[in-house]
Each structure stands twice: as structure tokens, then as C-alpha cells.
C-alpha positions in Angstrom: 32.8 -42.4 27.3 32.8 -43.7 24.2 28.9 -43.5 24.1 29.2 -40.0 24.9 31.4 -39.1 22.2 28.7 -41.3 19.7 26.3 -39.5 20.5 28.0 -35.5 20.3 29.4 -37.1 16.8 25.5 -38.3 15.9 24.3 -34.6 17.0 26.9 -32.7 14.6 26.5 -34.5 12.1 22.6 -34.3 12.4 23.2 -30.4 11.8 25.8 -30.1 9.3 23.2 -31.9 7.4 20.6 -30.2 8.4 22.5 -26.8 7.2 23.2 -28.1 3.6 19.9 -29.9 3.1 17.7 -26.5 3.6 20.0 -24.3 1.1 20.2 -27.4 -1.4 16.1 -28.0 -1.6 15.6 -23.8 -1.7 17.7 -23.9 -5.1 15.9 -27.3 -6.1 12.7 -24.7 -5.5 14.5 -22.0 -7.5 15.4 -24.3 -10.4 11.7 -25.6 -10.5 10.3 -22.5 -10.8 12.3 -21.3 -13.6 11.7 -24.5 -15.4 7.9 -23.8 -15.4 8.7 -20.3 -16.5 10.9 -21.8 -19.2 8.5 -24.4 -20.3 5.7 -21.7 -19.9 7.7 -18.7 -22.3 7.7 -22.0 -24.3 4.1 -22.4 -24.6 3.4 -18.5 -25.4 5.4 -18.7 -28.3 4.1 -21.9 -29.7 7.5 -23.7 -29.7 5.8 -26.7 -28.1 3.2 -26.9 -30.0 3.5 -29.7 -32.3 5.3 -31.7 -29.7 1.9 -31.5 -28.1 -0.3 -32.2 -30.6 1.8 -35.0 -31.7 2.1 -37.1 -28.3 -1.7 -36.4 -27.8 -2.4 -38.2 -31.4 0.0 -40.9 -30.8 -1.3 -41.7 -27.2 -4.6 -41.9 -28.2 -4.0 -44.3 -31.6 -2.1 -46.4 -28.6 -4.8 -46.7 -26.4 -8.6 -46.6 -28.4 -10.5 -49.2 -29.4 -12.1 -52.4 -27.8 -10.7 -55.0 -25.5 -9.9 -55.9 -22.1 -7.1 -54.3 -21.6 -7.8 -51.0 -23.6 -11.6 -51.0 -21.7 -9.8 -52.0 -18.6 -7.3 -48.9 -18.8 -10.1 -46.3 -19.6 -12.1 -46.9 -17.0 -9.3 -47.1 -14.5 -8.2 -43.5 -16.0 -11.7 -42.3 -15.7 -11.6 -43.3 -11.8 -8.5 -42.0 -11.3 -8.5 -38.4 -12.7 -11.9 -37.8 -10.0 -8.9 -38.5 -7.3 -7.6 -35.0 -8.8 -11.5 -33.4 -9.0 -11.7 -30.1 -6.9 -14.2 -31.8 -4.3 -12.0 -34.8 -3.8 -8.9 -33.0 -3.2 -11.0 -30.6 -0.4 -12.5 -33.9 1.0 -8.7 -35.3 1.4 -7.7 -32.1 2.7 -10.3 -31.8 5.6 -9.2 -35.5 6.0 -5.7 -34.3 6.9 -6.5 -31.8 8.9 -8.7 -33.5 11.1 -5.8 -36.1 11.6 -3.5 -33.1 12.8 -5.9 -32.1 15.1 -6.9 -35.5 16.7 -3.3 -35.9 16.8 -3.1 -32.7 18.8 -1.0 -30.5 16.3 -3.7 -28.1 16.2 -0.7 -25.4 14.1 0.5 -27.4 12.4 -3.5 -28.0 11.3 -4.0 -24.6 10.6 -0.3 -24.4 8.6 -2.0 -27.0 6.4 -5.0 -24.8 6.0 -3.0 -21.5 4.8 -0.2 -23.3 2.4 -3.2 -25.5 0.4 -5.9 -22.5 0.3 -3.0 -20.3 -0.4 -1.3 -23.0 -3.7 -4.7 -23.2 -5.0 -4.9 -19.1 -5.4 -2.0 -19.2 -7.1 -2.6 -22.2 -9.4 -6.1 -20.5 -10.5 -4.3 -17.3 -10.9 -1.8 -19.2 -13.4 -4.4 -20.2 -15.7 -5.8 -16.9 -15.8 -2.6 -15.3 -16.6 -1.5 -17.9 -19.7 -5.4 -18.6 -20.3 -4.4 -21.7 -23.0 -7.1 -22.9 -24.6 -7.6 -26.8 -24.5 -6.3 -29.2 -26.8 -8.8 -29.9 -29.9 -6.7 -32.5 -31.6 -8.2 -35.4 -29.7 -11.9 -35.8 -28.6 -12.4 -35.2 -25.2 -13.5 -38.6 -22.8 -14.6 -36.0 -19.9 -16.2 -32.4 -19.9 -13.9 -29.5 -19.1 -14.2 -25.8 -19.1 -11.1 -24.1 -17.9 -8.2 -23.3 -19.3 -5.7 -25.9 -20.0 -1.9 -24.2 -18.4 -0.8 -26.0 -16.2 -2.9 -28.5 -15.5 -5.3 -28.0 -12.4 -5.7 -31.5 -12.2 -2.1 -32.1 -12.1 -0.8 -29.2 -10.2 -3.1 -29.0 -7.3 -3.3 -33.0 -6.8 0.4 -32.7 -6.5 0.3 -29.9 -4.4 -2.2 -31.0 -1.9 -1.3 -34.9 -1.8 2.4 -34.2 -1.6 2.4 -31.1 0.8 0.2 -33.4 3.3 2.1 -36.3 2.6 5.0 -34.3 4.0 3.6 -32.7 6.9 2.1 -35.8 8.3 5.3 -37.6 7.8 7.0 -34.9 9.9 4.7 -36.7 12.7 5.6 -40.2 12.3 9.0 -41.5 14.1 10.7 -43.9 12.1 11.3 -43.5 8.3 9.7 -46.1 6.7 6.0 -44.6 7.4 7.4 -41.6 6.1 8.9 -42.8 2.5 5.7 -44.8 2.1 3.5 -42.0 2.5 5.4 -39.7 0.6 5.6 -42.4 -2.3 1.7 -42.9 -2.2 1.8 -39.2 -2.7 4.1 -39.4 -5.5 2.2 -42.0 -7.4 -1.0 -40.8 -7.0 0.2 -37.4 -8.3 1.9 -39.0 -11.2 -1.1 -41.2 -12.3 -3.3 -38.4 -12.5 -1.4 -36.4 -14.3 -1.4 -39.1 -16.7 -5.0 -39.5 -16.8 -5.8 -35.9 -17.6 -3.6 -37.1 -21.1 -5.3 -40.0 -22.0 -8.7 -38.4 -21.8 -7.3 -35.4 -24.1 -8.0 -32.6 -21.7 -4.6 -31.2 -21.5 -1.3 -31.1 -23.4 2.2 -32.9 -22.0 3.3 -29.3 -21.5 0.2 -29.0 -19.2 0.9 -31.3 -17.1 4.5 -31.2 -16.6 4.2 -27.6 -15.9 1.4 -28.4 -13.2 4.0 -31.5 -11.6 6.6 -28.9 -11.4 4.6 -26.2 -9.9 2.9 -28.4 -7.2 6.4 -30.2 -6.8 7.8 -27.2 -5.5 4.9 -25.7 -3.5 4.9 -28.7 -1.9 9.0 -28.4 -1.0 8.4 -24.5 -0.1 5.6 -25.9 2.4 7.5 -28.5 3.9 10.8 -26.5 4.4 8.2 -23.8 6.3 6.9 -26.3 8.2 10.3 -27.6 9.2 11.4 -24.3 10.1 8.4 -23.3 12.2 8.7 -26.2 14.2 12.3 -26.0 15.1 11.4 -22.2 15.8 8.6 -23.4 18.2 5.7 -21.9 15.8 4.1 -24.8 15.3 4.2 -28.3 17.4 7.9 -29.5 17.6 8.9 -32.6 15.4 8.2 -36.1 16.7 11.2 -37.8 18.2 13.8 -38.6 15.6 13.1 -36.2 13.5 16.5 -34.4 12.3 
């Protein structure tokens, strides 16, 4: 009896969370996507400007020079902004995707497919519409030939390592596999970001604009994902999922 009534409390408490938690991230998306148009209306009108210039002066008198520490920093920045690199970020993809489908969630596959193909549209479209020209206050450590707003580098890797980080959790049980591969996805998104700063490529406004945009494609994706599942679109959630 008293397991019974556990176990109806469990289930109603599972949806009343499940109720507030979908409105709650859909104004988290909202509020992201103004902040990029915020920080982007920003950007147009020069406002940010000499923020910009500034941190990209200061970070590189931090960080030049010889040493092991200074050497050791560049060339782990060199090797981690290729993790962000258009063919890496397709290699990881197909990666993913294959995983799905040995793991017999062959929609949820093809859901992959459609929200990545259909973020990196959009972040291309971006820098055509703002077309901001790359910082020339700091030498450059890599080549680059694209405009600068947001960041590709930090947009798409967030975009693509956090929207598969978060369907692929959807297919583990328990939730420690699911933090950690969500925080991998977190920190690799982060440190790239990072990197396309230290080499000079791209102002802080860049790539905060390009973590916010991926951040909440990544979000939108997921809360799609959730809800084709529970609508029987796509393969149902693994057990335990709420």
C-alpha cells in the first residue's frame, strides 16, 4: 500500500516538473536570444568597441613571449581551436550519428541530422547579415577569412558538441553519464571559444555572441527532441528518463 502510494507520489511529481521545466528553459531560450540581439545592436553601433580592442591587447601582453608555460599554452590553443574547425565538427557529427544508429535510434539519427545542418545555416547566415570585419589590433597566430560576428568557431562547436551531448544523454539511464557528457560538452565549447581569443581572430563580443547563440540552439534542440519522443516521433526515452 504504501509502495503504491510512493510510487503515484514519484509519478506526479515527475510531471509537475516536467510541466515547469519546459516553459522555464523556452524563456531561458527567449532571454538568450535577445541577449545576442542586445550584444549584437551593440556591436553595430560601435559601443563595444574599445572594450574589444582593449581585452584583445591586454590578453595578448599576458600571454607572448618565450617560456614553458607561455610555449606550452600556445600550442595547446593551436590544438584546441582545430576541435572547433568545420571538418572536425562534421567528423564528430557523423560520429554521433552513427552511434544513434548502431544504437537503433535511427530518428532520433536523422533529428541530429536536420537541427545541426539546419544551426549551421543559420550561424553562416549571421555572419552575412552583421559581416564584422576581423579584429586588426593583434597579429593573427592562424589564417582566417570570414567574418568575425559571432564566432563560427564558437557558436557552431557549441552548438554541435552540446546539442549531441544532449541527445545522446537522452539515451543513457542513470544521470551521472549524462552530467559528464554534457560537461565534456560544456568545456570543450568553452575552451575553444577561448582559443579563437588568444590567437586574435575574434573579439570577446564574438565569442560571447557565438556561446549564446549555440547555447540556445542547443536548448531549442533538446526541448524538440524531448518532445518528439514523448509524442512517439522519434524512439521513446531510455528508462528513467523523466
Amino acid at each position: 500500500m504504501i509502495e503504491t502510494h510512493f510510487r503515484h507520489w514519484l509519478t506526479r511529481a515527475s510531471m509537475i516538473v516536467r510541466e515547469r521545466v519546459v516553459p522555464l528553459a523556452l524563456l531561458a531560450i527567449a532571454m538568450l536570444v535577445l541577449l545576442f540581439f542586445k550584444i549584437a545592436s551593440e556591436v553595430i553601433e560601435g559601443d563595444t568597441q574599445a572594450f574589444d580592442s582593449e581585452f584583445l591587447i591586454w590578453l595578448r601582453h599576458a600571454t607572448e613571449g618565450d617560456g614553458p608555460i607561455r610555449n606550452a599554452l600556445r600550442t595547446a590553443m593551436l590544438d584546441i581551436t582545430v576541435l572547433g574547425n568545420p571538418t572536425i565538427l562534421i567528423l564528430i557529427s557523423l560520429v554521433a550519428v552513427g552511434y544513434l544508429i548502431a544504437a537503433r535510434r535511427r530518428a532520433m539519427a536523422l533529428l541530429l541530422v536536420a537541427v545541426l545542418g539546419a544551426g549551421t545555416v543559420v550561424e553562416l547566415g549571421l555572419k552575412t547579415i552583421f559581416s564584422r570585419a576581423r579584429p586588426d589590433v593583434v597579429a593573427h597566430l592562424v589564417e582566417v577569412s570570414s567574418a568575425s560576428f559571432p564566432s563560427g568557431h564558437a557558436m557552431d562547436s557549441t552548438m554541435i558538441y552540446m546539442t549531441i551531448a544532449a541527445l545522446i544523454a537522452r539515451t543513457a539511464r542513470d544521470m551521472a553519464p549524462r552530467i559528464y557528457v554534457l560537461l565534456v560538452a560544456l568545456c570543450l565549447s568553452l575552451s575553444i571559444g577561448f582559443s579563437r581569443l588568444y590567437l586574435g581572430v575574434h573579439y570577446p563580443t564574438d565569442v560571447l555572441a557565438g556561446w549564446i547563440a549555440g547555447s540556445a540552439w542547443a536548448a531549442g534542440s533538446s526541448i524538440l527532441a524531448a518532445r518528439l519522443q514523448r509524442a512517439h516521433q522519434v524512439e521513446p526515452p531510455s528508462d528513467g528518463d523523466a
